[in-house]
mmCIF file of C-alpha atoms in Angstrom:
data_model
loop_
_atom_site.group_PDB
_atom_site.id
_atom_site.type_symbol
_atom_site.label_atom_id
_atom_site.label_comp_id
_atom_site.label_asym_id
_atom_site.label_seq_id
_atom_site.Cartn_x
_atom_site.Cartn_y
_atom_site.Cartn_z
ATOM 1 C CA UNK L 528 -7.787 -2.470 12.783
ATOM 2 C CA UNK L 529 -4.585 -4.130 14.132
ATOM 3 C CA UNK L 530 -4.704 -7.422 11.931
ATOM 4 C CA UNK L 531 -5.208 -5.221 9.279
ATOM 5 C CA UNK L 532 -1.978 -2.987 9.935
ATOM 6 C CA UNK L 533 0.048 -6.028 10.136
ATOM 7 C CA UNK L 534 -0.912 -7.668 6.888
ATOM 8 C CA UNK L 535 -0.450 -4.250 5.107
ATOM 9 C CA UNK L 536 2.779 -4.060 6.886
ATOM 10 C CA UNK L 537 3.861 -6.997 6.083
ATOM 11 C CA UNK L 538 3.119 -7.185 2.412
ATOM 12 C CA UNK L 539 4.652 -3.604 2.228
ATOM 13 C CA UNK L 540 7.725 -4.923 4.335
ATOM 14 C CA UNK L 541 8.202 -7.909 2.205
ATOM 15 C CA UNK L 542 8.277 -5.606 -1.242
ATOM 16 C CA UNK L 543 10.591 -3.393 -0.045
ATOM 17 C CA UNK L 544 13.375 -5.707 0.418
ATOM 18 C CA UNK L 545 15.154 -7.458 -2.562
ATOM 19 C CA UNK L 546 15.996 -10.635 -1.035
ATOM 20 C CA UNK L 547 14.266 -13.075 1.769
ATOM 21 C CA UNK L 548 10.990 -11.623 1.064
ATOM 22 C CA UNK L 549 8.784 -14.009 2.356
ATOM 23 C CA UNK L 550 10.696 -14.844 5.596
ATOM 24 C CA UNK L 551 10.795 -10.534 6.064
ATOM 25 C CA UNK L 552 7.057 -10.670 5.659
ATOM 26 C CA UNK L 553 6.544 -13.531 7.817
ATOM 27 C CA UNK L 554 8.353 -12.126 10.658
ATOM 28 C CA UNK L 555 6.610 -8.947 10.262
ATOM 29 C CA UNK L 556 3.260 -10.926 10.806
ATOM 30 C CA UNK L 557 4.262 -12.312 13.895
ATOM 31 C CA UNK L 558 6.451 -9.714 15.428
ATOM 32 C CA UNK L 559 2.995 -7.285 14.224
ATOM 33 C CA UNK L 560 0.432 -9.614 15.802
ATOM 34 C CA UNK L 561 2.248 -10.059 19.264
ATOM 35 C CA UNK L 562 3.417 -6.615 19.433
ATOM 36 C CA UNK L 563 -0.058 -5.332 19.345
ATOM 37 C CA UNK L 564 -1.482 -8.082 21.632
ATOM 38 C CA UNK L 565 -2.538 -11.002 19.840
ATOM 39 C CA UNK L 566 -2.791 -13.800 22.039
ATOM 40 C CA UNK L 567 -2.399 -17.409 21.248
ATOM 41 C CA UNK L 568 -6.205 -17.840 20.689
ATOM 42 C CA UNK L 569 -5.242 -15.746 17.532
ATOM 43 C CA UNK L 570 -2.767 -17.906 16.164
ATOM 44 C CA UNK L 571 -5.096 -18.982 12.823
ATOM 45 C CA UNK L 572 -4.559 -14.902 12.058
ATOM 46 C CA UNK L 573 -1.013 -15.765 11.840
ATOM 47 C CA UNK L 574 -1.661 -18.241 9.425
ATOM 48 C CA UNK L 575 -3.983 -16.477 7.241
ATOM 49 C CA UNK L 576 -1.911 -13.422 6.985
ATOM 50 C CA UNK L 577 1.339 -15.488 6.801
ATOM 51 C CA UNK L 578 -0.582 -17.304 3.664
ATOM 52 C CA UNK L 579 -1.155 -13.903 1.851
ATOM 53 C CA UNK L 580 2.231 -12.519 2.402
ATOM 54 C CA UNK L 581 3.502 -15.660 0.519
ATOM 55 C CA UNK L 582 0.801 -15.813 -1.895
ATOM 56 C CA UNK L 583 1.496 -11.945 -2.598
ATOM 57 C CA UNK L 584 5.198 -12.154 -3.253
ATOM 58 C CA UNK L 585 5.081 -15.406 -5.783
ATOM 59 C CA UNK L 586 2.379 -13.807 -7.320
ATOM 60 C CA UNK L 587 4.627 -10.452 -7.630
ATOM 61 C CA UNK L 588 7.152 -12.565 -10.117
ATOM 62 C CA UNK L 589 4.053 -14.072 -12.366
ATOM 63 C CA UNK L 590 0.381 -14.003 -12.023
ATOM 64 C CA UNK L 591 -0.072 -10.694 -10.297
ATOM 65 C CA UNK L 592 -4.037 -11.079 -10.322
ATOM 66 C CA UNK L 593 -3.555 -14.101 -7.797
ATOM 67 C CA UNK L 594 -1.953 -11.840 -4.841
ATOM 68 C CA UNK L 595 -3.583 -8.771 -5.502
ATOM 69 C CA UNK L 596 -7.155 -10.320 -5.416
ATOM 70 C CA UNK L 597 -5.979 -12.605 -2.188
ATOM 71 C CA UNK L 598 -4.737 -9.356 -0.374
ATOM 72 C CA UNK L 599 -8.085 -7.260 -1.445
ATOM 73 C CA UNK L 600 -10.574 -9.962 0.029
ATOM 74 C CA UNK L 601 -8.553 -10.862 3.225
ATOM 75 C CA UNK L 602 -8.277 -7.030 3.716
ATOM 76 C CA UNK L 603 -12.106 -6.270 3.273
ATOM 77 C CA UNK L 604 -12.884 -9.672 5.530
ATOM 78 C CA UNK L 605 -10.666 -8.334 8.229
ATOM 79 C CA UNK L 606 -12.576 -4.652 7.838
ATOM 80 C CA UNK L 607 -16.162 -6.407 8.153
ATOM 81 C CA UNK L 608 -14.934 -8.608 11.558
ATOM 82 C CA UNK L 609 -12.350 -6.143 13.054
ATOM 83 C CA UNK L 610 -14.957 -5.675 15.813
ATOM 84 C CA UNK L 611 -14.801 -9.264 16.645
ATOM 85 C CA UNK L 612 -11.234 -9.505 16.615
ATOM 86 C CA UNK L 613 -9.995 -9.380 20.271
ATOM 87 C CA UNK L 614 -6.579 -8.621 21.517
ATOM 88 C CA UNK L 615 -4.771 -8.179 24.393
ATOM 89 C CA UNK L 616 -3.208 -5.577 26.194
ATOM 90 C CA UNK L 617 -0.214 -4.546 23.486
ATOM 91 C CA UNK L 618 2.911 -4.787 25.347
ATOM 92 C CA UNK L 619 4.253 -1.903 23.514
ATOM 93 C CA UNK L 620 1.046 0.526 24.733
ATOM 94 C CA UNK L 621 3.353 2.161 27.561
ATOM 95 C CA UNK L 622 6.047 2.872 24.931
ATOM 96 C CA UNK L 623 3.651 3.968 22.529
ATOM 97 C CA UNK L 624 2.004 6.382 25.230
ATOM 98 C CA UNK L 625 5.163 7.899 26.319
ATOM 99 C CA UNK L 626 6.098 9.094 23.213
ATOM 100 C CA UNK L 627 6.714 12.686 23.008
ATOM 101 C CA UNK L 628 4.231 13.324 19.836
ATOM 102 C CA UNK L 629 1.287 15.446 21.039
ATOM 103 C CA UNK L 630 -0.257 15.107 17.619
ATOM 104 C CA UNK L 631 -0.271 10.985 18.728
ATOM 105 C CA UNK L 632 -2.170 12.077 22.219
ATOM 106 C CA UNK L 633 -5.418 11.140 20.580
ATOM 107 C CA UNK L 634 -4.753 8.383 18.263
ATOM 108 C CA UNK L 635 -5.399 4.695 19.537
ATOM 109 C CA UNK L 636 -2.514 2.285 18.993
ATOM 110 C CA UNK L 637 -4.162 0.050 16.617
ATOM 111 C CA UNK L 638 -4.930 3.349 14.118
ATOM 112 C CA UNK L 639 -1.196 4.717 14.539
ATOM 113 C CA UNK L 640 -0.154 1.420 13.396
ATOM 114 C CA UNK L 641 -2.609 1.037 10.538
ATOM 115 C CA UNK L 642 -1.521 4.182 9.332
ATOM 116 C CA UNK L 643 2.262 2.472 9.197
ATOM 117 C CA UNK L 644 1.071 -0.313 7.396
ATOM 118 C CA UNK L 645 -0.867 1.608 4.843
ATOM 119 C CA UNK L 646 2.687 4.031 4.432
ATOM 120 C CA UNK L 647 4.185 0.863 4.106
ATOM 121 C CA UNK L 648 2.057 -0.491 1.730
ATOM 122 C CA UNK L 649 1.898 2.370 -0.547
ATOM 123 C CA UNK L 650 5.634 2.412 -0.320
ATOM 124 C CA UNK L 651 6.583 -0.001 -3.581
ATOM 125 C CA UNK L 652 3.943 -2.684 -2.891
ATOM 126 C CA UNK L 653 1.041 -0.657 -3.967
ATOM 127 C CA UNK L 654 3.265 -0.301 -7.310
ATOM 128 C CA UNK L 655 2.567 -3.555 -7.899
ATOM 129 C CA UNK L 656 -1.238 -3.306 -7.924
ATOM 130 C CA UNK L 657 -0.791 -0.680 -10.515
ATOM 131 C CA UNK L 658 1.372 -2.717 -12.559
ATOM 132 C CA UNK L 659 -1.278 -5.391 -12.527
ATOM 133 C CA UNK L 660 -4.294 -2.746 -13.714
ATOM 134 C CA UNK L 661 -1.899 -1.348 -16.219
ATOM 135 C CA UNK L 662 -0.701 -4.901 -17.843
ATOM 136 C CA UNK L 663 -4.765 -5.741 -17.950
ATOM 137 C CA UNK L 664 -5.031 -2.670 -20.284
ATOM 138 C CA UNK L 665 -2.662 -4.784 -22.597
ATOM 139 C CA UNK L 666 0.793 -5.491 -23.431
ATOM 140 C CA UNK L 667 1.022 -2.160 -25.480
ATOM 141 C CA UNK L 668 -0.176 -0.159 -22.815
ATOM 142 C CA UNK L 669 2.501 -1.823 -20.298
ATOM 143 C CA UNK L 670 5.074 -1.430 -22.818
ATOM 144 C CA UNK L 671 5.009 2.540 -21.985
ATOM 145 C CA UNK L 672 7.115 2.186 -19.143
ATOM 146 C CA UNK L 673 10.109 1.990 -21.127
ATOM 147 C CA UNK L 674 9.772 5.277 -22.194
ATOM 148 C CA UNK L 675 7.933 7.241 -19.199
ATOM 149 C CA UNK L 676 10.515 7.052 -16.704
ATOM 150 C CA UNK L 677 10.089 7.808 -12.907
ATOM 151 C CA UNK L 678 6.760 6.415 -12.197
ATOM 152 C CA UNK L 679 8.048 4.001 -9.674
ATOM 153 C CA UNK L 680 9.477 6.947 -7.644
ATOM 154 C CA UNK L 681 7.168 9.589 -8.301
ATOM 155 C CA UNK L 682 4.314 6.837 -7.729
ATOM 156 C CA UNK L 683 5.077 6.372 -3.596
ATOM 157 C CA UNK L 684 5.509 10.143 -3.187
ATOM 158 C CA UNK L 685 2.039 10.919 -4.794
ATOM 159 C CA UNK L 686 0.451 8.507 -2.770
ATOM 160 C CA UNK L 687 2.058 9.619 0.384
ATOM 161 C CA UNK L 688 1.275 12.969 -0.318
ATOM 162 C CA UNK L 689 -2.479 12.088 -1.259
ATOM 163 C CA UNK L 690 -3.125 9.816 1.548
ATOM 164 C CA UNK L 691 -1.730 12.428 4.190
ATOM 165 C CA UNK L 692 -4.197 15.236 2.616
ATOM 166 C CA UNK L 693 -7.011 12.908 2.945
ATOM 167 C CA UNK L 694 -6.602 11.765 6.391
ATOM 168 C CA UNK L 695 -6.151 15.807 7.618
ATOM 169 C CA UNK L 696 -8.755 16.713 5.798
ATOM 170 C CA UNK L 697 -7.095 19.042 3.130
ATOM 171 C CA UNK L 698 -8.445 17.761 -0.188
ATOM 172 C CA UNK L 699 -8.037 20.815 -1.826
ATOM 173 C CA UNK L 700 -4.165 20.124 -1.636
ATOM 174 C CA UNK L 701 -4.897 16.877 -3.386
ATOM 175 C CA UNK L 702 -5.671 19.040 -6.714
ATOM 176 C CA UNK L 703 -2.005 20.090 -6.147
ATOM 177 C CA UNK L 704 -0.863 16.474 -7.128
ATOM 178 C CA UNK L 705 -3.103 16.080 -10.107
ATOM 179 C CA UNK L 706 -1.884 19.724 -11.913
ATOM 180 C CA UNK L 707 1.954 19.023 -11.162
ATOM 181 C CA UNK L 708 1.295 15.393 -12.492
ATOM 182 C CA UNK L 709 -0.578 16.714 -15.733
ATOM 183 C CA UNK L 710 2.392 19.684 -15.997
ATOM 184 C CA UNK L 711 5.240 16.993 -15.805
ATOM 185 C CA UNK L 712 3.890 14.439 -17.986
ATOM 186 C CA UNK L 713 2.519 16.822 -20.593
ATOM 187 C CA UNK L 714 6.033 17.159 -22.630
ATOM 188 C CA UNK L 715 5.865 13.135 -22.923
ATOM 189 C CA UNK L 716 2.177 12.747 -23.521
ATOM 190 C CA UNK L 717 2.264 16.085 -26.038
ATOM 191 C CA UNK L 718 4.680 13.759 -28.131
ATOM 192 C CA UNK L 719 2.007 10.085 -28.096
ATOM 193 C CA UNK L 720 1.364 8.556 -31.277
ATOM 194 C CA UNK L 721 -2.235 8.733 -32.656
ATOM 195 C CA UNK L 722 -2.967 5.457 -30.407
ATOM 196 C CA UNK L 723 -2.672 7.526 -27.122
ATOM 197 C CA UNK L 724 -0.865 4.675 -25.547
ATOM 198 C CA UNK L 725 0.855 6.901 -23.306
ATOM 199 C CA UNK L 726 -1.800 9.013 -22.283
ATOM 200 C CA UNK L 727 -3.803 5.683 -21.279
ATOM 201 C CA UNK L 728 -0.734 5.144 -19.364
ATOM 202 C CA UNK L 729 -0.495 7.613 -17.538
ATOM 203 C CA UNK L 730 -4.257 8.532 -16.835
ATOM 204 C CA UNK L 731 -4.434 4.713 -15.693
ATOM 205 C CA UNK L 732 -1.747 4.359 -13.762
ATOM 206 C CA UNK L 733 -2.230 7.675 -11.812
ATOM 207 C CA UNK L 734 -6.083 6.580 -11.032
ATOM 208 C CA UNK L 735 -5.296 3.543 -9.723
ATOM 209 C CA UNK L 736 -2.296 4.662 -7.518
ATOM 210 C CA UNK L 737 -4.433 7.717 -6.044
ATOM 211 C CA UNK L 738 -7.410 5.414 -5.835
ATOM 212 C CA UNK L 739 -5.253 3.167 -3.547
ATOM 213 C CA UNK L 740 -4.148 6.397 -1.292
ATOM 214 C CA UNK L 741 -7.443 6.940 -0.787
ATOM 215 C CA UNK L 742 -9.315 3.526 -0.334
ATOM 216 C CA UNK L 743 -8.552 2.938 3.166
ATOM 217 C CA UNK L 744 -8.557 6.924 4.310
ATOM 218 C CA UNK L 745 -12.858 6.199 5.771
ATOM 219 C CA UNK L 746 -11.261 3.773 8.186
ATOM 220 C CA UNK L 747 -9.286 6.529 9.827
#
């Protein structure tokens, strides 16, 4: 899963910075692959991941479907062929083994890297996917973001919490997020127009956001 970890981390890091998004994303691709033990025989992988990062950054400013579609396709392929991708000994393996974190003693390096990649992706890059889903519902639904503030901040917090609960098996705690979101947004939704656009915006955005936090949990 090292390759998928690097891809998610690169996309997440690129979307976190305001400038130099492509250089930052490509730098994370190269550094991540080298630190996780990718050799020259996987040079093609760096090229593929770099292309995905560039497509993501470029499409984020325009047609979001291109970047999100390519990212999803490559991520699925990486999961399918993960067993055939062979990496050398990771240069940071010794450093990782010496970390004084008891909970990581039974967690392989590639799984820890994947967790970091997922967290970075869920920070702000996932907001791009949510926005793509909302735009697919129509411009009137997407326009509700002007009235329903805080989604770009609450979204990452919700996704981190849902992901952490799912990975640790505390599925019941996810209901707390759902209930809290309903309470938080109820005053705004209660003033919704007869067309129900605010409710549609909140429901679609929330379920897509939570889905992104849960989709990679089976890999852990």
